[in-house]
PDB file of C-alpha atoms in Angstrom:
ATOM      1  CA  MET A   1     -22.836-142.441 -94.562  1.00  0.00           C
ATOM      2  CA  ALA A   2     -21.302-138.433 -93.860  1.00  0.00           C
ATOM      3  CA  LYS A   3     -24.437-137.645 -94.335  1.00  0.00           C
ATOM      4  CA  ASP A   4     -25.972-139.044 -91.088  1.00  0.00           C
ATOM      5  CA  MET A   5     -23.686-137.190 -89.013  1.00  0.00           C
ATOM      6  CA  THR A   6     -23.735-133.934 -87.369  1.00  0.00           C
ATOM      7  CA  LEU A   7     -20.888-131.702 -84.959  1.00  0.00           C
ATOM      8  CA  TRP A   8     -21.779-128.920 -83.213  1.00  0.00           C
ATOM      9  CA  TRP A   9     -18.234-127.187 -82.337  1.00  0.00           C
ATOM     10  CA  GLY A  10     -16.437-124.407 -80.966  1.00  0.00           C
ATOM     11  CA  SER A  11     -13.264-122.822 -83.012  1.00  0.00           C
ATOM     12  CA  GLY A  12     -10.167-123.256 -81.177  1.00  0.00           C
ATOM     13  CA  SER A  13     -11.353-125.765 -78.575  1.00  0.00           C
ATOM     14  CA  PRO A  14      -8.991-128.902 -78.880  1.00  0.00           C
ATOM     15  CA  PRO A  15     -11.781-131.241 -78.239  1.00  0.00           C
ATOM     16  CA  CYS A  16     -13.843-130.342 -81.083  1.00  0.00           C
ATOM     17  CA  TRP A  17     -10.523-130.221 -83.446  1.00  0.00           C
ATOM     18  CA  ARG A  18     -10.094-133.920 -82.329  1.00  0.00           C
ATOM     19  CA  VAL A  19     -12.989-134.980 -83.773  1.00  0.00           C
ATOM     20  CA  MET A  20     -13.051-133.160 -86.823  1.00  0.00           C
ATOM     21  CA  ILE A  21      -9.356-134.476 -87.703  1.00  0.00           C
ATOM     22  CA  ALA A  22     -10.697-138.073 -87.012  1.00  0.00           C
ATOM     23  CA  LEU A  23     -13.263-137.065 -89.645  1.00  0.00           C
ATOM     24  CA  GLU A  24     -10.981-136.559 -92.076  1.00  0.00           C
ATOM     25  CA  GLU A  25      -8.532-139.351 -91.548  1.00  0.00           C
ATOM     26  CA  LYS A  26     -11.908-142.045 -92.205  1.00  0.00           C
ATOM     27  CA  ASN A  27     -12.075-139.831 -95.216  1.00  0.00           C
ATOM     28  CA  LEU A  28     -16.013-139.013 -93.582  1.00  0.00           C
ATOM     29  CA  GLN A  29     -16.057-135.532 -95.463  1.00  0.00           C
ATOM     30  CA  GLY A  30     -19.165-134.253 -95.951  1.00  0.00           C
ATOM     31  CA  TYR A  31     -20.910-134.439 -92.439  1.00  0.00           C
ATOM     32  CA  ASN A  32     -23.196-131.615 -91.211  1.00  0.00           C
ATOM     33  CA  GLN A  33     -21.135-129.171 -88.870  1.00  0.00           C
ATOM     34  CA  LYS A  34     -22.317-126.197 -87.304  1.00  0.00           C
ATOM     35  CA  LEU A  35     -19.904-123.634 -85.887  1.00  0.00           C
ATOM     36  CA  LEU A  36     -21.059-121.953 -82.661  1.00  0.00           C
ATOM     37  CA  SER A  37     -19.235-119.270 -80.547  1.00  0.00           C
ATOM     38  CA  PHE A  38     -18.406-119.690 -76.709  1.00  0.00           C
ATOM     39  CA  GLU A  39     -18.609-116.378 -76.206  1.00  0.00           C
ATOM     40  CA  LYS A  40     -22.234-115.802 -77.482  1.00  0.00           C
ATOM     41  CA  GLY A  41     -22.722-118.498 -75.156  1.00  0.00           C
ATOM     42  CA  GLU A  42     -24.531-120.498 -78.154  1.00  0.00           C
ATOM     43  CA  HIS A  43     -23.051-123.892 -76.736  1.00  0.00           C
ATOM     44  CA  LYS A  44     -25.858-123.376 -73.962  1.00  0.00           C
ATOM     45  CA  SER A  45     -28.305-122.953 -76.497  1.00  0.00           C
ATOM     46  CA  LYS A  46     -31.586-125.710 -76.575  1.00  0.00           C
ATOM     47  CA  GLU A  47     -30.158-127.288 -80.060  1.00  0.00           C
ATOM     48  CA  VAL A  48     -27.221-128.055 -78.407  1.00  0.00           C
ATOM     49  CA  MET A  49     -28.547-128.750 -74.938  1.00  0.00           C
ATOM     50  CA  ASP A  50     -30.861-131.074 -76.201  1.00  0.00           C
ATOM     51  CA  VAL A  51     -28.146-133.565 -77.796  1.00  0.00           C
ATOM     52  CA  ASN A  52     -25.188-132.486 -75.055  1.00  0.00           C
ATOM     53  CA  PRO A  53     -27.448-131.897 -71.547  1.00  0.00           C
ATOM     54  CA  ARG A  54     -23.482-130.798 -69.919  1.00  0.00           C
ATOM     55  CA  GLY A  55     -24.045-127.730 -72.626  1.00  0.00           C
ATOM     56  CA  GLN A  56     -20.354-128.501 -73.707  1.00  0.00           C
ATOM     57  CA  LEU A  57     -18.868-128.652 -77.514  1.00  0.00           C
ATOM     58  CA  PRO A  58     -18.288-130.823 -79.273  1.00  0.00           C
ATOM     59  CA  ALA A  59     -21.618-132.009 -79.214  1.00  0.00           C
ATOM     60  CA  PHE A  60     -22.025-135.173 -81.922  1.00  0.00           C
ATOM     61  CA  LYS A  61     -24.555-137.146 -83.385  1.00  0.00           C
ATOM     62  CA  CYS A  62     -24.255-140.632 -86.238  1.00  0.00           C
ATOM     63  CA  GLY A  63     -27.696-140.924 -86.759  1.00  0.00           C
ATOM     64  CA  ASP A  64     -29.768-141.630 -83.850  1.00  0.00           C
ATOM     65  CA  LYS A  65     -26.550-141.847 -81.544  1.00  0.00           C
ATOM     66  CA  ILE A  66     -24.553-139.630 -79.405  1.00  0.00           C
ATOM     67  CA  ILE A  67     -21.465-139.782 -78.674  1.00  0.00           C
ATOM     68  CA  ASN A  68     -20.257-136.075 -76.874  1.00  0.00           C
ATOM     69  CA  GLU A  69     -17.179-136.836 -75.151  1.00  0.00           C
ATOM     70  CA  SER A  70     -14.316-136.293 -77.646  1.00  0.00           C
ATOM     71  CA  TYR A  71     -12.417-139.488 -76.565  1.00  0.00           C
ATOM     72  CA  GLY A  72     -15.370-141.315 -77.367  1.00  0.00           C
ATOM     73  CA  ALA A  73     -16.315-139.673 -80.620  1.00  0.00           C
ATOM     74  CA  CYS A  74     -12.821-140.177 -81.777  1.00  0.00           C
ATOM     75  CA  PHE A  75     -12.896-144.111 -81.217  1.00  0.00           C
ATOM     76  CA  PHE A  76     -16.632-144.805 -82.397  1.00  0.00           C
ATOM     77  CA  LEU A  77     -15.441-143.339 -85.467  1.00  0.00           C
ATOM     78  CA  GLU A  78     -12.090-145.409 -85.628  1.00  0.00           C
ATOM     79  CA  CYS A  79     -14.396-148.564 -84.479  1.00  0.00           C
ATOM     80  CA  GLU A  80     -17.234-148.239 -86.955  1.00  0.00           C
ATOM     81  CA  TYR A  81     -15.373-147.124 -89.903  1.00  0.00           C
ATOM     82  CA  LYS A  82     -12.151-149.437 -89.050  1.00  0.00           C
ATOM     83  CA  SER A  83     -11.384-150.356 -92.755  1.00  0.00           C
ATOM     84  CA  GLN A  84     -11.956-146.822 -93.793  1.00  0.00           C
ATOM     85  CA  GLY A  85      -9.464-144.121 -94.371  1.00  0.00           C
ATOM     86  CA  THR A  86      -6.707-143.986 -91.797  1.00  0.00           C
ATOM     87  CA  LYS A  87      -6.137-147.114 -89.551  1.00  0.00           C
ATOM     88  CA  LEU A  88      -5.843-144.776 -86.059  1.00  0.00           C
ATOM     89  CA  ILE A  89      -5.296-148.011 -83.996  1.00  0.00           C
ATOM     90  CA  PRO A  90      -2.697-150.875 -85.042  1.00  0.00           C
ATOM     91  CA  GLU A  91      -3.273-154.296 -85.049  1.00  0.00           C
ATOM     92  CA  ASN A  92       0.138-155.336 -83.235  1.00  0.00           C
ATOM     93  CA  SER A  93      -0.409-155.563 -79.394  1.00  0.00           C
ATOM     94  CA  SER A  94       2.975-154.084 -78.566  1.00  0.00           C
ATOM     95  CA  GLU A  95       2.195-151.299 -81.580  1.00  0.00           C
ATOM     96  CA  LYS A  96      -1.714-150.574 -79.823  1.00  0.00           C
ATOM     97  CA  ALA A  97      -0.513-150.567 -76.253  1.00  0.00           C
ATOM     98  CA  LEU A  98       1.590-147.831 -77.549  1.00  0.00           C
ATOM     99  CA  VAL A  99      -0.902-146.019 -79.161  1.00  0.00           C
ATOM    100  CA  LEU A 100      -3.522-146.175 -76.084  1.00  0.00           C
ATOM    101  CA  GLN A 101      -0.722-144.887 -73.477  1.00  0.00           C
ATOM    102  CA  ARG A 102      -0.099-141.844 -76.022  1.00  0.00           C
ATOM    103  CA  THR A 103      -3.629-141.157 -76.478  1.00  0.00           C
ATOM    104  CA  PHE A 104      -5.092-141.568 -72.949  1.00  0.00           C
ATOM    105  CA  GLU A 105      -1.763-139.442 -71.599  1.00  0.00           C
ATOM    106  CA  GLY A 106      -3.180-136.926 -73.441  1.00  0.00           C
ATOM    107  CA  ASN A 107      -5.949-135.617 -71.253  1.00  0.00           C
ATOM    108  CA  THR A 108      -3.145-135.348 -68.750  1.00  0.00           C
ATOM    109  CA  LEU A 109      -1.210-132.971 -70.960  1.00  0.00           C
ATOM    110  CA  HIS A 110      -4.471-131.166 -71.664  1.00  0.00           C
ATOM    111  CA  GLN A 111      -5.530-130.460 -68.279  1.00  0.00           C
ATOM    112  CA  LYS A 112      -2.487-129.160 -67.173  1.00  0.00           C
ATOM    113  CA  MET A 113      -2.412-127.183 -70.039  1.00  0.00           C
ATOM    114  CA  VAL A 114      -6.222-125.730 -69.445  1.00  0.00           C
ATOM    115  CA  ASP A 115      -5.188-125.617 -65.443  1.00  0.00           C
ATOM    116  CA  VAL A 116      -2.583-122.426 -66.425  1.00  0.00           C
ATOM    117  CA  PHE A 117      -4.608-121.142 -69.601  1.00  0.00           C
ATOM    118  CA  MET A 118      -7.833-121.057 -67.545  1.00  0.00           C
ATOM    119  CA  TYR A 119      -6.099-120.083 -63.692  1.00  0.00           C
ATOM    120  CA  ASN A 120      -7.648-115.753 -64.525  1.00  0.00           C
ATOM    121  CA  ARG A 121     -10.620-116.819 -65.853  1.00  0.00           C
ATOM    122  CA  ARG A 122     -12.250-119.311 -63.217  1.00  0.00           C
ATOM    123  CA  VAL A 123     -10.147-117.800 -59.889  1.00  0.00           C
ATOM    124  CA  PRO A 124     -11.830-114.582 -58.768  1.00  0.00           C
ATOM    125  CA  GLU A 125      -9.069-111.616 -58.484  1.00  0.00           C
ATOM    126  CA  ASN A 126      -9.209-111.870 -54.746  1.00  0.00           C
ATOM    127  CA  GLU A 127      -8.488-115.350 -54.111  1.00  0.00           C
ATOM    128  CA  ARG A 128      -5.731-115.520 -56.894  1.00  0.00           C
ATOM    129  CA  HIS A 129      -2.260-117.028 -55.920  1.00  0.00           C
ATOM    130  CA  GLU A 130       1.272-115.748 -57.863  1.00  0.00           C
ATOM    131  CA  SER A 131       1.807-118.962 -55.968  1.00  0.00           C
ATOM    132  CA  ALA A 132      -0.463-121.667 -57.092  1.00  0.00           C
ATOM    133  CA  PHE A 133      -0.448-119.907 -60.843  1.00  0.00           C
ATOM    134  CA  LYS A 134       3.643-120.649 -60.298  1.00  0.00           C
ATOM    135  CA  ARG A 135       3.334-124.178 -59.067  1.00  0.00           C
ATOM    136  CA  LEU A 136       0.612-125.108 -61.346  1.00  0.00           C
ATOM    137  CA  LYS A 137       3.160-123.878 -64.274  1.00  0.00           C
ATOM    138  CA  GLU A 138       5.435-126.096 -63.089  1.00  0.00           C
ATOM    139  CA  THR A 139       3.275-128.228 -63.771  1.00  0.00           C
ATOM    140  CA  LEU A 140       2.574-128.174 -67.062  1.00  0.00           C
ATOM    141  CA  THR A 141       6.271-127.388 -67.264  1.00  0.00           C
ATOM    142  CA  GLY A 142       7.532-130.728 -66.362  1.00  0.00           C
ATOM    143  CA  GLU A 143       4.198-132.433 -68.458  1.00  0.00           C
ATOM    144  CA  VAL A 144       5.819-130.841 -71.497  1.00  0.00           C
ATOM    145  CA  GLN A 145       9.287-131.831 -70.934  1.00  0.00           C
ATOM    146  CA  MET A 146       8.075-135.579 -70.912  1.00  0.00           C
ATOM    147  CA  TRP A 147       6.331-134.930 -74.211  1.00  0.00           C
ATOM    148  CA  GLU A 148       9.232-133.473 -75.703  1.00  0.00           C
ATOM    149  CA  GLY A 149      11.505-136.798 -74.178  1.00  0.00           C
ATOM    150  CA  TYR A 150       8.842-138.839 -76.151  1.00  0.00           C
ATOM    151  CA  LEU A 151       9.492-137.650 -79.173  1.00  0.00           C
ATOM    152  CA  GLN A 152      13.389-137.649 -78.637  1.00  0.00           C
ATOM    153  CA  LYS A 153      13.062-141.473 -78.270  1.00  0.00           C
ATOM    154  CA  THR A 154       9.892-142.126 -80.558  1.00  0.00           C
ATOM    155  CA  PRO A 155      11.258-142.791 -84.999  1.00  0.00           C
ATOM    156  CA  GLY A 156       8.862-141.461 -87.679  1.00  0.00           C
ATOM    157  CA  GLY A 157       8.103-138.321 -86.525  1.00  0.00           C
ATOM    158  CA  PHE A 158       4.662-139.062 -84.281  1.00  0.00           C
ATOM    159  CA  LEU A 159       3.700-139.397 -80.709  1.00  0.00           C
ATOM    160  CA  ALA A 160       3.304-143.255 -80.763  1.00  0.00           C
ATOM    161  CA  GLY A 161       5.719-144.493 -83.641  1.00  0.00           C
ATOM    162  CA  LYS A 162       6.665-144.543 -87.337  1.00  0.00           C
ATOM    163  CA  ASN A 163       2.668-144.011 -88.453  1.00  0.00           C
ATOM    164  CA  PHE A 164       0.054-141.481 -87.318  1.00  0.00           C
ATOM    165  CA  SER A 165      -2.407-142.448 -84.922  1.00  0.00           C
ATOM    166  CA  MET A 166      -5.182-141.887 -82.648  1.00  0.00           C
ATOM    167  CA  ALA A 167      -2.857-140.110 -80.105  1.00  0.00           C
ATOM    168  CA  ASP A 168      -2.302-137.935 -82.881  1.00  0.00           C
ATOM    169  CA  VAL A 169      -5.947-137.218 -82.985  1.00  0.00           C
ATOM    170  CA  ILE A 170      -5.713-136.374 -79.680  1.00  0.00           C
ATOM    171  CA  VAL A 171      -2.583-134.761 -78.420  1.00  0.00           C
ATOM    172  CA  TYR A 172      -1.932-132.944 -81.499  1.00  0.00           C
ATOM    173  CA  PRO A 173      -4.864-130.092 -81.180  1.00  0.00           C
ATOM    174  CA  SER A 174      -3.177-129.344 -77.278  1.00  0.00           C
ATOM    175  CA  VAL A 175       0.344-129.392 -78.881  1.00  0.00           C
ATOM    176  CA  ALA A 176      -0.895-126.628 -81.477  1.00  0.00           C
ATOM    177  CA  LEU A 177      -2.779-124.702 -78.759  1.00  0.00           C
ATOM    178  CA  LEU A 178       0.337-124.960 -76.452  1.00  0.00           C
ATOM    179  CA  PHE A 179       2.470-123.240 -79.354  1.00  0.00           C
ATOM    180  CA  ARG A 180      -0.206-120.589 -80.206  1.00  0.00           C
ATOM    181  CA  MET A 181      -0.235-119.506 -77.049  1.00  0.00           C
ATOM    182  CA  GLY A 182       3.649-118.851 -76.707  1.00  0.00           C
ATOM    183  CA  LEU A 183       5.372-122.327 -76.066  1.00  0.00           C
ATOM    184  CA  SER A 184       9.140-121.718 -77.130  1.00  0.00           C
ATOM    185  CA  ASP A 185      10.684-123.445 -80.123  1.00  0.00           C
ATOM    186  CA  LYS A 186      13.488-123.270 -79.106  1.00  0.00           C
ATOM    187  CA  ARG A 187      13.030-125.091 -75.698  1.00  0.00           C
ATOM    188  CA  TYR A 188      11.078-127.805 -77.051  1.00  0.00           C
ATOM    189  CA  PRO A 189      12.459-128.497 -80.644  1.00  0.00           C
ATOM    190  CA  LYS A 190      11.180-131.595 -80.982  1.00  0.00           C
ATOM    191  CA  LEU A 191       7.712-130.864 -80.234  1.00  0.00           C
ATOM    192  CA  SER A 192       7.917-127.585 -82.086  1.00  0.00           C
ATOM    193  CA  GLU A 193       9.174-129.618 -85.189  1.00  0.00           C
ATOM    194  CA  TYR A 194       6.377-132.442 -84.866  1.00  0.00           C
ATOM    195  CA  HIS A 195       3.935-129.427 -84.372  1.00  0.00           C
ATOM    196  CA  LYS A 196       5.275-127.583 -87.699  1.00  0.00           C
ATOM    197  CA  ASN A 197       5.714-130.949 -90.043  1.00  0.00           C
ATOM    198  CA  LEU A 198       1.035-131.898 -89.052  1.00  0.00           C
ATOM    199  CA  LYS A 199       0.810-128.771 -89.873  1.00  0.00           C
ATOM    200  CA  ASP A 200       0.206-129.709 -93.423  1.00  0.00           C
ATOM    201  CA  ARG A 201      -1.469-132.926 -93.303  1.00  0.00           C
ATOM    202  CA  PRO A 202      -4.437-132.791 -94.972  1.00  0.00           C
ATOM    203  CA  SER A 203      -6.429-133.820 -92.274  1.00  0.00           C
ATOM    204  CA  ILE A 204      -4.984-130.950 -89.917  1.00  0.00           C
ATOM    205  CA  LYS A 205      -4.927-128.542 -92.603  1.00  0.00           C
ATOM    206  CA  ALA A 206      -8.650-129.072 -93.682  1.00  0.00           C
ATOM    207  CA  THR A 207      -9.907-128.516 -90.180  1.00  0.00           C
ATOM    208  CA  TRP A 208      -7.580-126.037 -89.022  1.00  0.00           C
ATOM    209  CA  PRO A 209      -9.270-123.453 -86.714  1.00  0.00           C
ATOM    210  CA  PRO A 210     -10.923-120.353 -88.111  1.00  0.00           C
ATOM    211  CA  LEU A 211      -9.883-118.352 -84.602  1.00  0.00           C
ATOM    212  CA  TYR A 212      -6.510-119.309 -85.258  1.00  0.00           C
ATOM    213  CA  LYS A 213      -6.289-117.778 -88.937  1.00  0.00           C
ATOM    214  CA  ASP A 214      -8.334-114.726 -87.984  1.00  0.00           C
ATOM    215  CA  THR A 215      -6.993-113.826 -83.993  1.00  0.00           C
ATOM    216  CA  PRO A 216      -3.661-114.110 -83.004  1.00  0.00           C
ATOM    217  CA  GLY A 217      -2.371-115.973 -80.112  1.00  0.00           C
ATOM    218  CA  GLN A 218      -0.672-114.792 -76.817  1.00  0.00           C
ATOM    219  CA  ASP A 219       2.441-115.327 -74.475  1.00  0.00           C
ATOM    220  CA  ILE A 220       0.430-117.129 -71.611  1.00  0.00           C
ATOM    221  CA  PHE A 221       3.167-120.000 -72.097  1.00  0.00           C
ATOM    222  CA  LYS A 222       6.313-118.479 -73.299  1.00  0.00           C
ATOM    223  CA  ASP A 223       7.497-119.349 -69.965  1.00  0.00           C
ATOM    224  CA  ILE A 224       6.583-122.672 -69.296  1.00  0.00           C
TER     225      ILE A 224
END
């Protein structure tokens, strides 16, 4: 099965990491994978563009099927290999509703994080405004506080209940990046506990980004 799959990915990219965690959770080790460099522009190579015309990573192919968006790839794997590995979306209606809610809320957290993380890279220096950057950080702060609150109310140590689920597959990479970039352990004790506890989960440990192992983080989110 896995031998028919190919993943093009970039180290440190939460969307890429999501797909890798999902593959591990569904016991689909042994897939073809190609680690590419964003810095060298390898995600814009013809090989990637042939699979993903947007020139973005991840690019994912399963047989003759192409699913490039990380959410789509993760849901495809869960649907296609439902009875294999970890059940990432529960059958119970109420439990499923919470998993789906937290999963898709993960996109909001990630986008608000990217807005802060990429501000100085995307906005020309002469167009930057400290007040605009401050508002983006305040918006992200409110979002992170919301997730801290979710973990305070949810027993079991996972984002959507007592079991590891699709919500954790999708959101954990964003949480890990937040802490790598300076998020305060003391200010967000529940998120910090969640981050540390899942570090040793086999699927996460096996796919931990080489970039995180080889280079230090920054303090971009220290004031969040």
